[in-house]
mmCIF file of C-alpha atoms (C1' of nucleotides) in Angstrom:
data_model
loop_
_atom_site.group_PDB
_atom_site.id
_atom_site.type_symbol
_atom_site.label_atom_id
_atom_site.label_comp_id
_atom_site.label_asym_id
_atom_site.label_seq_id
_atom_site.Cartn_x
_atom_site.Cartn_y
_atom_site.Cartn_z
ATOM 1 C CA MET A 14 -12.961 -7.232 -19.958
ATOM 2 C CA GLN A 15 -14.786 -4.241 -18.618
ATOM 3 C CA PHE A 16 -14.803 -1.980 -15.631
ATOM 4 C CA SER A 17 -17.631 -2.776 -13.224
ATOM 5 C CA LYS A 18 -20.663 -0.626 -12.604
ATOM 6 C CA SER A 19 -19.387 -0.132 -9.081
ATOM 7 C CA THR A 20 -16.433 1.780 -10.461
ATOM 8 C CA ASP A 21 -18.850 3.914 -12.441
ATOM 9 C CA TYR A 22 -20.866 4.657 -9.329
ATOM 10 C CA ALA A 23 -17.796 5.376 -7.246
ATOM 11 C CA LEU A 24 -16.381 7.878 -9.723
ATOM 12 C CA HIS A 25 -19.682 9.671 -10.125
ATOM 13 C CA ALA A 26 -20.248 9.776 -6.387
ATOM 14 C CA LEU A 27 -16.811 11.280 -5.803
ATOM 15 C CA VAL A 28 -17.398 13.954 -8.419
ATOM 16 C CA HIS A 29 -20.638 14.793 -6.674
ATOM 17 C CA LEU A 30 -18.859 15.085 -3.347
ATOM 18 C CA GLY A 31 -16.132 17.164 -4.921
ATOM 19 C CA ASN A 32 -18.689 19.502 -6.384
ATOM 20 C CA SER A 33 -20.618 20.127 -3.177
ATOM 21 C CA GLU A 34 -17.448 21.211 -1.495
ATOM 22 C CA ARG A 35 -19.023 23.108 1.358
ATOM 23 C CA CYS A 36 -18.279 21.590 4.735
ATOM 24 C CA ASN A 37 -21.563 19.808 5.267
ATOM 25 C CA ASN A 38 -21.725 16.110 4.579
ATOM 26 C CA VAL A 39 -23.697 14.575 1.773
ATOM 27 C CA GLY A 40 -26.065 11.798 2.781
ATOM 28 C CA ILE A 41 -26.463 8.532 0.939
ATOM 29 C CA LYS A 42 -29.982 9.583 0.036
ATOM 30 C CA GLU A 43 -28.902 12.625 -1.927
ATOM 31 C CA LEU A 44 -26.013 10.745 -3.461
ATOM 32 C CA ALA A 45 -28.094 7.778 -4.562
ATOM 33 C CA GLY A 46 -30.764 10.105 -5.894
ATOM 34 C CA ALA A 47 -28.280 12.035 -7.981
ATOM 35 C CA LEU A 48 -26.777 8.916 -9.507
ATOM 36 C CA GLY A 49 -30.008 7.022 -9.974
ATOM 37 C CA VAL A 50 -28.946 3.981 -8.004
ATOM 38 C CA SER A 51 -30.245 2.304 -4.838
ATOM 39 C CA GLU A 52 -29.071 3.646 -1.490
ATOM 40 C CA SER A 53 -28.464 0.120 -0.367
ATOM 41 C CA TYR A 54 -25.973 -0.726 -3.038
ATOM 42 C CA LEU A 55 -24.261 2.624 -3.145
ATOM 43 C CA SER A 56 -23.618 2.516 0.589
ATOM 44 C CA LYS A 57 -21.536 -0.633 0.101
ATOM 45 C CA ILE A 58 -19.402 1.178 -2.391
ATOM 46 C CA MET A 59 -19.031 4.211 -0.166
ATOM 47 C CA SER A 60 -17.961 1.955 2.676
ATOM 48 C CA LYS A 61 -15.171 0.596 0.536
ATOM 49 C CA LEU A 62 -14.066 4.109 -0.346
ATOM 50 C CA ARG A 63 -14.058 4.991 3.315
ATOM 51 C CA GLN A 64 -12.031 1.933 4.310
ATOM 52 C CA ASP A 65 -9.394 2.970 1.800
ATOM 53 C CA GLY A 66 -9.313 6.532 3.002
ATOM 54 C CA ILE A 67 -10.828 8.153 -0.073
ATOM 55 C CA VAL A 68 -13.817 9.575 1.801
ATOM 56 C CA ARG A 69 -14.760 10.238 5.408
ATOM 57 C CA ALA A 70 -18.130 9.271 6.845
ATOM 58 C CA VAL A 71 -20.115 10.590 9.788
ATOM 59 C CA THR A 72 -22.944 8.537 11.237
ATOM 60 C CA GLY A 73 -26.023 9.903 12.936
ATOM 61 C CA VAL A 74 -28.156 12.956 12.308
ATOM 62 C CA ASN A 75 -26.748 15.296 9.651
ATOM 63 C CA GLY A 76 -24.149 12.678 8.901
ATOM 64 C CA GLY A 77 -22.965 11.639 5.485
ATOM 65 C CA TYR A 78 -19.855 11.595 3.340
ATOM 66 C CA GLU A 79 -17.173 14.021 2.298
ATOM 67 C CA LEU A 80 -13.874 13.675 0.496
ATOM 68 C CA ALA A 81 -11.078 12.658 2.837
ATOM 69 C CA ARG A 82 -8.571 14.724 0.893
ATOM 70 C CA SER A 83 -8.753 17.411 -1.749
ATOM 71 C CA ALA A 84 -10.191 16.419 -5.110
ATOM 72 C CA ASP A 85 -6.902 16.938 -6.926
ATOM 73 C CA GLN A 86 -5.313 14.346 -4.662
ATOM 74 C CA ILE A 87 -7.754 11.639 -5.703
ATOM 75 C CA THR A 88 -6.712 10.039 -8.969
ATOM 76 C CA PHE A 89 -8.778 7.789 -11.183
ATOM 77 C CA LEU A 90 -6.286 5.044 -10.450
ATOM 78 C CA ASP A 91 -6.882 5.397 -6.707
ATOM 79 C CA VAL A 92 -10.588 4.874 -7.158
ATOM 80 C CA ILE A 93 -10.323 2.053 -9.651
ATOM 81 C CA GLN A 94 -7.889 0.108 -7.530
ATOM 82 C CA VAL A 95 -10.142 0.366 -4.499
ATOM 83 C CA ILE A 96 -13.140 -0.950 -6.382
ATOM 84 C CA GLU A 97 -11.599 -3.378 -8.847
ATOM 85 C CA GLY A 98 -8.861 -4.633 -6.589
ATOM 86 C CA ARG A 99 -5.136 -4.594 -7.128
ATOM 87 C CA GLN A 100 -4.504 -7.874 -8.924
ATOM 88 C CA GLN A 101 -2.584 -7.777 -12.166
ATOM 89 C CA LEU A 102 -4.646 -7.291 -15.298
ATOM 90 C CA TYR A 103 -3.087 -10.407 -16.721
ATOM 91 C CA GLU A 104 -1.473 -13.460 -15.250
ATOM 92 C CA CYS A 105 -0.022 -16.519 -16.887
ATOM 93 C CA SER A 106 -2.254 -19.353 -15.774
ATOM 94 C CA ASN A 107 -0.143 -22.359 -16.637
ATOM 95 C CA THR A 108 3.331 -21.678 -15.404
ATOM 96 C CA SER A 109 4.328 -25.334 -15.610
ATOM 97 C CA SER A 110 3.422 -25.956 -19.249
ATOM 98 C CA ARG A 111 6.011 -26.505 -21.960
ATOM 99 C CA GLN A 112 4.833 -23.357 -23.675
ATOM 100 C CA HIS A 113 5.587 -21.384 -20.582
ATOM 101 C CA GLN A 114 9.035 -22.851 -20.215
ATOM 102 C CA PHE A 115 9.813 -21.661 -23.712
ATOM 103 C CA LEU A 116 8.696 -18.124 -22.986
ATOM 104 C CA ALA A 117 9.971 -17.767 -19.478
ATOM 105 C CA GLU A 118 13.160 -15.989 -18.711
ATOM 106 C CA GLU A 119 15.314 -15.672 -15.681
ATOM 107 C CA ALA A 120 14.216 -12.444 -14.159
ATOM 108 C CA ALA A 121 16.895 -9.895 -13.498
ATOM 109 C CA VAL A 122 18.143 -10.251 -9.976
ATOM 110 C CA GLN A 123 16.438 -7.702 -7.768
ATOM 111 C CA PRO A 124 18.485 -7.518 -4.585
ATOM 112 C CA ASP A 125 15.824 -5.579 -2.766
ATOM 113 C CA GLN A 126 13.161 -8.122 -3.591
ATOM 114 C CA LYS A 127 15.277 -11.154 -2.791
ATOM 115 C CA ARG A 128 13.415 -13.173 -5.381
ATOM 116 C CA LEU A 129 16.023 -14.858 -7.522
ATOM 117 C CA ASN A 130 15.554 -17.127 -10.501
ATOM 118 C CA GLU A 131 11.966 -16.161 -10.878
ATOM 119 C CA ASN A 132 10.612 -16.985 -14.295
ATOM 120 C CA VAL A 133 8.793 -14.259 -16.122
ATOM 121 C CA CYS A 134 6.714 -15.189 -19.139
ATOM 122 C CA LEU A 135 7.433 -12.917 -22.096
ATOM 123 C CA ILE A 136 3.736 -12.614 -22.907
ATOM 124 C CA GLU A 137 3.061 -11.573 -19.353
ATOM 125 C CA LYS A 138 5.851 -9.072 -19.670
ATOM 126 C CA VAL A 139 4.125 -7.356 -22.594
ATOM 127 C CA MET A 140 0.800 -7.332 -20.796
ATOM 128 C CA TYR A 141 2.435 -5.913 -17.726
ATOM 129 C CA GLY A 142 3.816 -3.114 -19.841
ATOM 130 C CA ALA A 143 0.352 -2.414 -21.188
ATOM 131 C CA GLU A 144 -1.015 -2.290 -17.659
ATOM 132 C CA GLN A 145 1.604 0.245 -16.664
ATOM 133 C CA GLN A 146 0.627 2.431 -19.620
ATOM 134 C CA LEU A 147 -2.970 2.359 -18.505
ATOM 135 C CA TYR A 148 -2.090 3.151 -14.903
ATOM 136 C CA GLN A 149 0.173 5.974 -15.941
ATOM 137 C CA TYR A 150 -2.732 7.658 -17.681
ATOM 138 C CA LEU A 151 -5.183 7.051 -14.865
ATOM 139 C CA ARG A 152 -2.711 8.458 -12.369
ATOM 140 C CA GLY A 153 -2.682 11.665 -14.375
ATOM 141 C CA HIS A 154 -6.383 12.324 -14.036
ATOM 142 C CA THR A 155 -8.107 13.339 -10.833
ATOM 143 C CA ILE A 156 -11.606 14.098 -9.606
ATOM 144 C CA GLN A 157 -10.623 17.747 -9.670
ATOM 145 C CA SER A 158 -9.610 17.594 -13.307
ATOM 146 C CA VAL A 159 -13.124 16.421 -14.184
ATOM 147 C CA LEU A 160 -14.654 19.245 -12.164
ATOM 148 C CA ASP A 161 -12.411 21.781 -13.881
ATOM 149 C CA GLU A 162 -13.391 20.435 -17.251
ATOM 150 C CA ALA A 163 -17.090 20.571 -16.385
ATOM 151 C CA PHE A 164 -16.756 24.141 -15.159
ATOM 152 C CA LYS A 165 -14.911 25.189 -18.275
ATOM 153 C CA ARG A 166 -17.582 23.616 -20.435
ATOM 154 C CA TRP A 167 -20.328 25.302 -18.474
ATOM 155 C CA THR A 168 -18.886 28.807 -18.702
ATOM 156 C CA HIS A 169 -18.280 28.268 -22.369
ATOM 157 C CA LYS A 170 -21.961 27.523 -22.868
ATOM 158 C CA GLU A 171 -22.862 30.673 -20.982
ATOM 159 C CA ASP A 172 -20.665 32.716 -23.285
ATOM 160 C CA LYS A 173 -22.505 31.514 -26.323
ATOM 161 C CA LYS A 174 -25.883 32.689 -25.031
ATOM 162 C CA MET B 6 -11.158 -6.299 -13.949
ATOM 163 C CA GLN B 7 -8.902 -8.873 -15.496
ATOM 164 C CA PHE B 8 -8.164 -10.446 -18.829
ATOM 165 C CA SER B 9 -9.754 -13.864 -19.201
ATOM 166 C CA LYS B 10 -7.900 -17.142 -19.299
ATOM 167 C CA SER B 11 -9.092 -17.518 -22.863
ATOM 168 C CA THR B 12 -6.938 -14.568 -23.830
ATOM 169 C CA ASP B 13 -4.019 -16.215 -22.100
ATOM 170 C CA TYR B 14 -4.584 -19.428 -24.021
ATOM 171 C CA ALA B 15 -5.053 -17.627 -27.320
ATOM 172 C CA LEU B 16 -1.808 -15.675 -26.998
ATOM 173 C CA HIS B 17 0.187 -18.727 -26.005
ATOM 174 C CA ALA B 18 -1.337 -20.789 -28.800
ATOM 175 C CA LEU B 19 -0.467 -18.163 -31.376
ATOM 176 C CA VAL B 20 3.116 -17.984 -30.155
ATOM 177 C CA HIS B 21 3.303 -21.742 -30.499
ATOM 178 C CA LEU B 22 1.989 -21.564 -34.060
ATOM 179 C CA GLY B 23 4.378 -18.750 -34.840
ATOM 180 C CA ASN B 24 7.281 -20.788 -33.560
ATOM 181 C CA SER B 25 6.535 -23.951 -35.545
ATOM 182 C CA GLU B 26 6.596 -21.949 -38.716
ATOM 183 C CA ARG B 27 7.144 -24.812 -41.120
ATOM 184 C CA CYS B 28 4.249 -25.290 -43.489
ATOM 185 C CA ASN B 29 2.621 -28.217 -41.744
ATOM 186 C CA ASN B 30 -0.399 -27.560 -39.579
ATOM 187 C CA VAL B 31 -0.425 -27.962 -35.839
ATOM 188 C CA GLY B 32 -3.206 -30.128 -34.441
ATOM 189 C CA ILE B 33 -5.300 -29.246 -31.448
ATOM 190 C CA LYS B 34 -3.727 -32.186 -29.622
ATOM 191 C CA GLU B 35 -0.204 -30.827 -29.823
ATOM 192 C CA LEU B 36 -1.395 -27.341 -29.048
ATOM 193 C CA ALA B 37 -3.450 -28.334 -26.015
ATOM 194 C CA GLY B 38 -0.606 -30.518 -24.792
ATOM 195 C CA ALA B 39 1.894 -27.690 -25.007
ATOM 196 C CA LEU B 40 -0.319 -25.267 -23.129
ATOM 197 C CA GLY B 41 -1.628 -27.720 -20.554
ATOM 198 C CA VAL B 42 -5.281 -27.143 -21.317
ATOM 199 C CA SER B 43 -8.088 -29.372 -22.552
ATOM 200 C CA GLU B 44 -8.438 -29.886 -26.314
ATOM 201 C CA SER B 45 -12.131 -29.301 -25.962
ATOM 202 C CA TYR B 46 -11.868 -25.821 -24.596
ATOM 203 C CA LEU B 47 -8.921 -24.727 -26.660
ATOM 204 C CA SER B 48 -10.711 -25.677 -29.857
ATOM 205 C CA LYS B 49 -13.434 -23.160 -29.061
ATOM 206 C CA ILE B 50 -10.845 -20.466 -28.752
ATOM 207 C CA MET B 51 -9.132 -21.494 -31.955
ATOM 208 C CA SER B 52 -12.467 -21.383 -33.737
ATOM 209 C CA LYS B 53 -12.912 -17.808 -32.671
ATOM 210 C CA LEU B 54 -9.446 -16.945 -33.905
ATOM 211 C CA ARG B 55 -10.274 -18.575 -37.209
ATOM 212 C CA GLN B 56 -13.563 -16.720 -37.598
ATOM 213 C CA ASP B 57 -11.684 -13.471 -37.178
ATOM 214 C CA GLY B 58 -9.017 -14.386 -39.671
ATOM 215 C CA ILE B 59 -6.131 -14.719 -37.231
ATOM 216 C CA VAL B 60 -5.487 -18.387 -38.018
ATOM 217 C CA ARG B 61 -6.429 -20.807 -40.766
ATOM 218 C CA ALA B 62 -7.753 -24.297 -40.057
ATOM 219 C CA VAL B 63 -7.727 -27.479 -42.092
ATOM 220 C CA THR B 64 -10.029 -30.313 -41.134
ATOM 221 C CA GLY B 65 -9.388 -33.986 -41.700
ATOM 222 C CA VAL B 66 -6.252 -36.108 -41.532
ATOM 223 C CA ASN B 67 -3.065 -34.076 -41.075
ATOM 224 C CA GLY B 68 -5.226 -31.048 -40.528
ATOM 225 C CA GLY B 69 -4.715 -28.398 -37.868
ATOM 226 C CA TYR B 70 -4.018 -24.723 -37.498
ATOM 227 C CA GLU B 71 -1.540 -22.234 -38.849
ATOM 228 C CA LEU B 72 -1.244 -18.473 -38.688
ATOM 229 C CA ALA B 73 -3.372 -16.781 -41.325
ATOM 230 C CA ARG B 74 -0.814 -14.014 -41.734
ATOM 231 C CA SER B 75 2.769 -13.456 -40.691
ATOM 232 C CA ALA B 76 3.436 -13.225 -36.964
ATOM 233 C CA ASP B 77 4.508 -9.594 -37.169
ATOM 234 C CA GLN B 78 1.091 -8.728 -38.557
ATOM 235 C CA ILE B 79 -0.729 -10.114 -35.530
ATOM 236 C CA THR B 80 -0.796 -7.605 -32.708
ATOM 237 C CA PHE B 81 -1.722 -8.231 -29.099
ATOM 238 C CA LEU B 82 -4.659 -5.904 -29.622
ATOM 239 C CA ASP B 83 -5.960 -8.048 -32.485
ATOM 240 C CA VAL B 84 -5.985 -11.119 -30.311
ATOM 241 C CA ILE B 85 -7.441 -9.451 -27.249
ATOM 242 C CA GLN B 86 -10.269 -7.872 -29.180
ATOM 243 C CA VAL B 87 -11.215 -11.184 -30.729
ATOM 244 C CA ILE B 88 -11.381 -12.919 -27.385
ATOM 245 C CA GLU B 89 -12.581 -10.175 -25.057
ATOM 246 C CA GLY B 90 -14.871 -8.476 -27.537
ATOM 247 C CA ARG B 91 -14.836 -4.915 -28.770
ATOM 248 C CA GLN B 92 -17.034 -3.149 -26.231
ATOM 249 C CA GLN B 93 -15.635 -0.091 -24.506
ATOM 250 C CA LEU B 94 -13.711 -0.717 -21.308
ATOM 251 C CA TYR B 95 -16.007 1.693 -19.548
ATOM 252 C CA GLU B 96 -19.505 2.952 -20.188
ATOM 253 C CA CYS B 97 -21.618 5.358 -18.232
ATOM 254 C CA SER B 98 -24.513 3.281 -16.977
ATOM 255 C CA ASN B 99 -26.965 5.969 -15.935
ATOM 256 C CA THR B 100 -27.122 8.450 -18.757
ATOM 257 C CA SER B 101 -30.375 9.941 -17.526
ATOM 258 C CA SER B 102 -29.305 10.760 -13.977
ATOM 259 C CA ARG B 103 -28.786 14.303 -12.717
ATOM 260 C CA GLN B 104 -25.151 13.528 -12.125
ATOM 261 C CA HIS B 105 -24.751 12.628 -15.728
ATOM 262 C CA GLN B 106 -26.442 15.750 -16.971
ATOM 263 C CA PHE B 107 -23.929 17.769 -15.010
ATOM 264 C CA LEU B 108 -20.980 15.971 -16.547
ATOM 265 C CA ALA B 109 -22.266 15.565 -20.059
ATOM 266 C CA GLU B 110 -21.224 17.858 -22.824
ATOM 267 C CA GLU B 111 -22.453 18.423 -26.330
ATOM 268 C CA ALA B 112 -20.140 16.351 -28.431
ATOM 269 C CA ALA B 113 -18.384 18.088 -31.271
ATOM 270 C CA VAL B 114 -20.380 17.718 -34.433
ATOM 271 C CA GLN B 115 -18.956 14.896 -36.484
ATOM 272 C CA PRO B 116 -20.346 15.296 -40.024
ATOM 273 C CA ASP B 117 -19.259 11.830 -41.032
ATOM 274 C CA GLN B 118 -20.958 10.220 -38.076
ATOM 275 C CA LYS B 119 -24.199 12.156 -38.357
ATOM 276 C CA ARG B 120 -24.683 11.912 -34.639
ATOM 277 C CA LEU B 121 -25.468 15.387 -33.413
ATOM 278 C CA ASN B 122 -26.103 16.586 -29.891
ATOM 279 C CA GLU B 123 -24.726 13.414 -28.424
ATOM 280 C CA ASN B 124 -23.885 13.780 -24.783
ATOM 281 C CA VAL B 125 -20.504 12.591 -23.662
ATOM 282 C CA CYS B 126 -19.864 12.140 -19.964
ATOM 283 C CA LEU B 127 -16.606 13.720 -18.835
ATOM 284 C CA ILE B 128 -15.759 10.712 -16.707
ATOM 285 C CA GLU B 129 -16.314 8.456 -19.655
ATOM 286 C CA LYS B 130 -14.082 10.746 -21.667
ATOM 287 C CA VAL B 131 -11.187 10.186 -19.290
ATOM 288 C CA MET B 132 -11.738 6.458 -19.284
ATOM 289 C CA TYR B 133 -11.888 6.431 -23.042
ATOM 290 C CA GLY B 134 -8.536 8.176 -23.122
ATOM 291 C CA ALA B 135 -7.106 5.530 -20.824
ATOM 292 C CA GLU B 136 -8.437 2.822 -23.080
ATOM 293 C CA GLN B 137 -6.745 4.405 -26.084
ATOM 294 C CA GLN B 138 -3.447 4.465 -24.202
ATOM 295 C CA LEU B 139 -3.763 0.780 -23.493
ATOM 296 C CA TYR B 140 -4.677 -0.034 -27.083
ATOM 297 C CA GLN B 141 -1.818 2.038 -28.423
ATOM 298 C CA TYR B 142 0.629 -0.083 -26.482
ATOM 299 C CA LEU B 143 -0.999 -3.367 -27.416
ATOM 300 C CA ARG B 144 -0.971 -2.373 -31.068
ATOM 301 C CA GLY B 145 2.781 -1.966 -30.839
ATOM 302 C CA HIS B 146 3.463 -5.528 -29.771
ATOM 303 C CA THR B 147 3.073 -8.550 -32.011
ATOM 304 C CA ILE B 148 3.404 -12.305 -31.792
ATOM 305 C CA GLN B 149 6.657 -11.924 -33.698
ATOM 306 C CA SER B 150 8.050 -9.477 -31.163
ATOM 307 C CA VAL B 151 7.599 -12.110 -28.470
ATOM 308 C CA LEU B 152 9.338 -14.723 -30.600
ATOM 309 C CA ASP B 153 12.234 -12.367 -31.259
ATOM 310 C CA GLU B 154 12.574 -11.662 -27.575
ATOM 311 C CA ALA B 155 12.518 -15.365 -26.736
ATOM 312 C CA PHE B 156 15.166 -16.093 -29.345
ATOM 313 C CA LYS B 157 17.370 -13.293 -28.091
ATOM 314 C CA ARG B 158 17.052 -14.562 -24.555
ATOM 315 C CA TRP B 159 17.859 -18.065 -25.643
ATOM 316 C CA THR B 160 21.038 -17.205 -27.551
ATOM 317 C CA HIS B 161 22.133 -15.058 -24.653
ATOM 318 C CA LYS B 162 21.905 -18.041 -22.360
ATOM 319 C CA GLU B 163 23.939 -20.097 -24.806
ATOM 320 C CA ASP B 164 26.651 -17.466 -24.794
ATOM 321 C CA LYS B 165 27.025 -17.686 -21.077
ATOM 322 C CA LYS B 166 27.712 -21.421 -21.163
ATOM 323 C "C1'" DT C 6 -15.221 -46.623 -50.858
ATOM 324 C "C1'" DC C 7 -14.144 -47.237 -46.153
ATOM 325 C "C1'" DT C 8 -11.917 -45.585 -42.126
ATOM 326 C "C1'" DA C 9 -9.281 -43.101 -38.950
ATOM 327 C "C1'" DT C 10 -8.290 -38.387 -38.149
ATOM 328 C "C1'" DC C 11 -9.316 -33.748 -37.284
ATOM 329 C "C1'" DA C 12 -12.007 -29.272 -36.770
ATOM 330 C "C1'" DT C 13 -16.827 -27.325 -35.841
ATOM 331 C "C1'" DG C 14 -20.856 -26.092 -33.494
ATOM 332 C "C1'" DG C 15 -24.441 -26.723 -30.230
ATOM 333 C "C1'" DA C 16 -26.103 -28.235 -25.838
ATOM 334 C "C1'" DC C 17 -25.185 -28.503 -21.401
ATOM 335 C "C1'" DA C 18 -22.987 -28.197 -16.583
ATOM 336 C "C1'" DT C 19 -20.466 -25.741 -13.049
ATOM 337 C "C1'" DC C 20 -18.806 -22.043 -10.524
ATOM 338 C "C1'" DA C 21 -17.425 -17.438 -9.183
ATOM 339 C "C1'" DA C 22 -18.318 -12.722 -9.356
ATOM 340 C "C1'" DA C 23 -21.255 -8.810 -10.170
ATOM 341 C "C1'" DG C 24 -25.156 -6.581 -8.863
ATOM 342 C "C1'" DG C 25 -28.589 -5.866 -5.692
ATOM 343 C "C1'" DT C 26 -31.919 -6.160 -1.404
ATOM 344 C "C1'" DC C 27 -32.968 -6.428 3.413
ATOM 345 C "C1'" DT C 28 -32.285 -6.176 8.311
ATOM 346 C "C1'" DA C 29 -30.078 -5.615 12.707
ATOM 347 C "C1'" DT C 30 -26.765 -2.621 14.879
ATOM 348 C "C1'" DA C 31 -24.284 1.356 16.304
ATOM 349 C "C1'" DA C 32 -23.437 6.172 16.385
ATOM 350 C "C1'" DT C 33 -25.059 10.848 16.789
ATOM 351 C "C1'" DG C 34 -27.563 15.265 17.262
ATOM 352 C "C1'" DA C 35 -31.775 17.346 18.830
ATOM 353 C "C1'" DT D 7 -35.412 9.268 24.306
ATOM 354 C "C1'" DC D 8 -36.120 9.499 19.340
ATOM 355 C "C1'" DA D 9 -35.345 10.184 14.602
ATOM 356 C "C1'" DT D 10 -31.584 9.965 11.523
ATOM 357 C "C1'" DT D 11 -27.719 8.060 9.341
ATOM 358 C "C1'" DA D 12 -23.828 4.944 8.222
ATOM 359 C "C1'" DT D 13 -22.172 -0.072 8.799
ATOM 360 C "C1'" DA D 14 -21.872 -4.842 8.350
ATOM 361 C "C1'" DG D 15 -23.571 -9.197 7.385
ATOM 362 C "C1'" DA D 16 -26.794 -12.436 5.330
ATOM 363 C "C1'" DC D 17 -28.976 -13.452 1.449
ATOM 364 C "C1'" DC D 18 -30.681 -13.608 -3.417
ATOM 365 C "C1'" DT D 19 -30.517 -13.346 -8.596
ATOM 366 C "C1'" DT D 20 -28.279 -12.840 -12.849
ATOM 367 C "C1'" DT D 21 -24.488 -13.045 -15.716
ATOM 368 C "C1'" DG D 22 -20.350 -14.558 -17.664
ATOM 369 C "C1'" DA D 23 -16.211 -17.466 -17.552
ATOM 370 C "C1'" DT D 24 -14.719 -21.927 -17.803
ATOM 371 C "C1'" DG D 25 -15.196 -26.357 -19.184
ATOM 372 C "C1'" DT D 26 -17.178 -31.032 -21.016
ATOM 373 C "C1'" DC D 27 -19.566 -33.908 -24.279
ATOM 374 C "C1'" DC D 28 -21.435 -35.340 -28.501
ATOM 375 C "C1'" DA D 29 -23.113 -35.252 -33.281
ATOM 376 C "C1'" DT D 30 -21.572 -33.583 -37.670
ATOM 377 C "C1'" DG D 31 -18.726 -32.651 -41.555
ATOM 378 C "C1'" DA D 32 -14.409 -32.536 -44.032
ATOM 379 C "C1'" DT D 33 -10.233 -34.856 -45.514
ATOM 380 C "C1'" DA D 34 -6.274 -37.982 -46.620
ATOM 381 C "C1'" DG D 35 -4.770 -42.446 -47.095
ATOM 382 C "C1'" DA D 36 -5.538 -47.500 -47.422
#
DNA sequence: TCTATCATGGACATCAAAGGTCTATAATGA
DNA sequence: TCATTATAGACCTTTGATGTCCATGATAGA
């Protein structure tokens, strides 16, 4: 299990956009050059980010991309879910097996969900908890927080000179 | 990004072994039957678990598998790392790009590691933190904890009758 | 010792997804 | 109108997950 390269590209691209915060757009050429990846492939990724409202895009001369909202409103989780999808990290594959029957439990009745008597595998329950831990952390880190950290590091280097 | 079915099978198999705790081994036939998966494929997975010391195997008549240590000494993380491997969840793919140079920092000197001047990408740093969160949680849950939960659930149902 | 049972390991097949390229199209500013 | 720029779809290649099959080796019991 690993995050895809696309996620890597997306995060780096967004940091780049966040850094060149002036109002002019950043073209795919500059972006791809900075990341060391083909324009072709990166543009697919940027399209996805646009469709999910993470960035805005302008076509035509002097067009390009910019963040659709401020960098501190774009969390790592936002980006990852756009690129990797929103399926659960873990799902019980054989819900009809004897093993599953043993581990399943009657889920607590959720009136607002109207899904009664749903069986929840206890293994899945643990994995779901783990997923929530991961998401919690990723929700707490934004593109801006990376920029802040980079800036702090940079000024610190200057001090030492 | 998702956990593989193999991980699903491995976890369920281990719970099964943990549940039939009597000293006799459990054959691949019983195991595969309980999980609803082919003996062929499951045996590969069990082999992996054996190679990593999670289970013991006995060949020949009346042979089969048993846990190599007590169920409360087998964490979810143990199992997942055997099956999914131990690579990082996220790695910066383009360490030579301009973008990366901007985000990299001189890693703190680790005398015991003897790796000086290693650049660590700030994005990777966040993702590494996320990974540690996930692992922390998975370390805290064992095969035994699932069995306990199942038992508790079961007796609770009995009470209601 | 023979045989049925059981795990092991390698070779192989299949399939879906990741990763990547190319081209036609549409939008836009000069 | 023309050069520029993003978009969307078709297409390709590689990789890894999933799965099967078979030869081999170990073991207990007859």
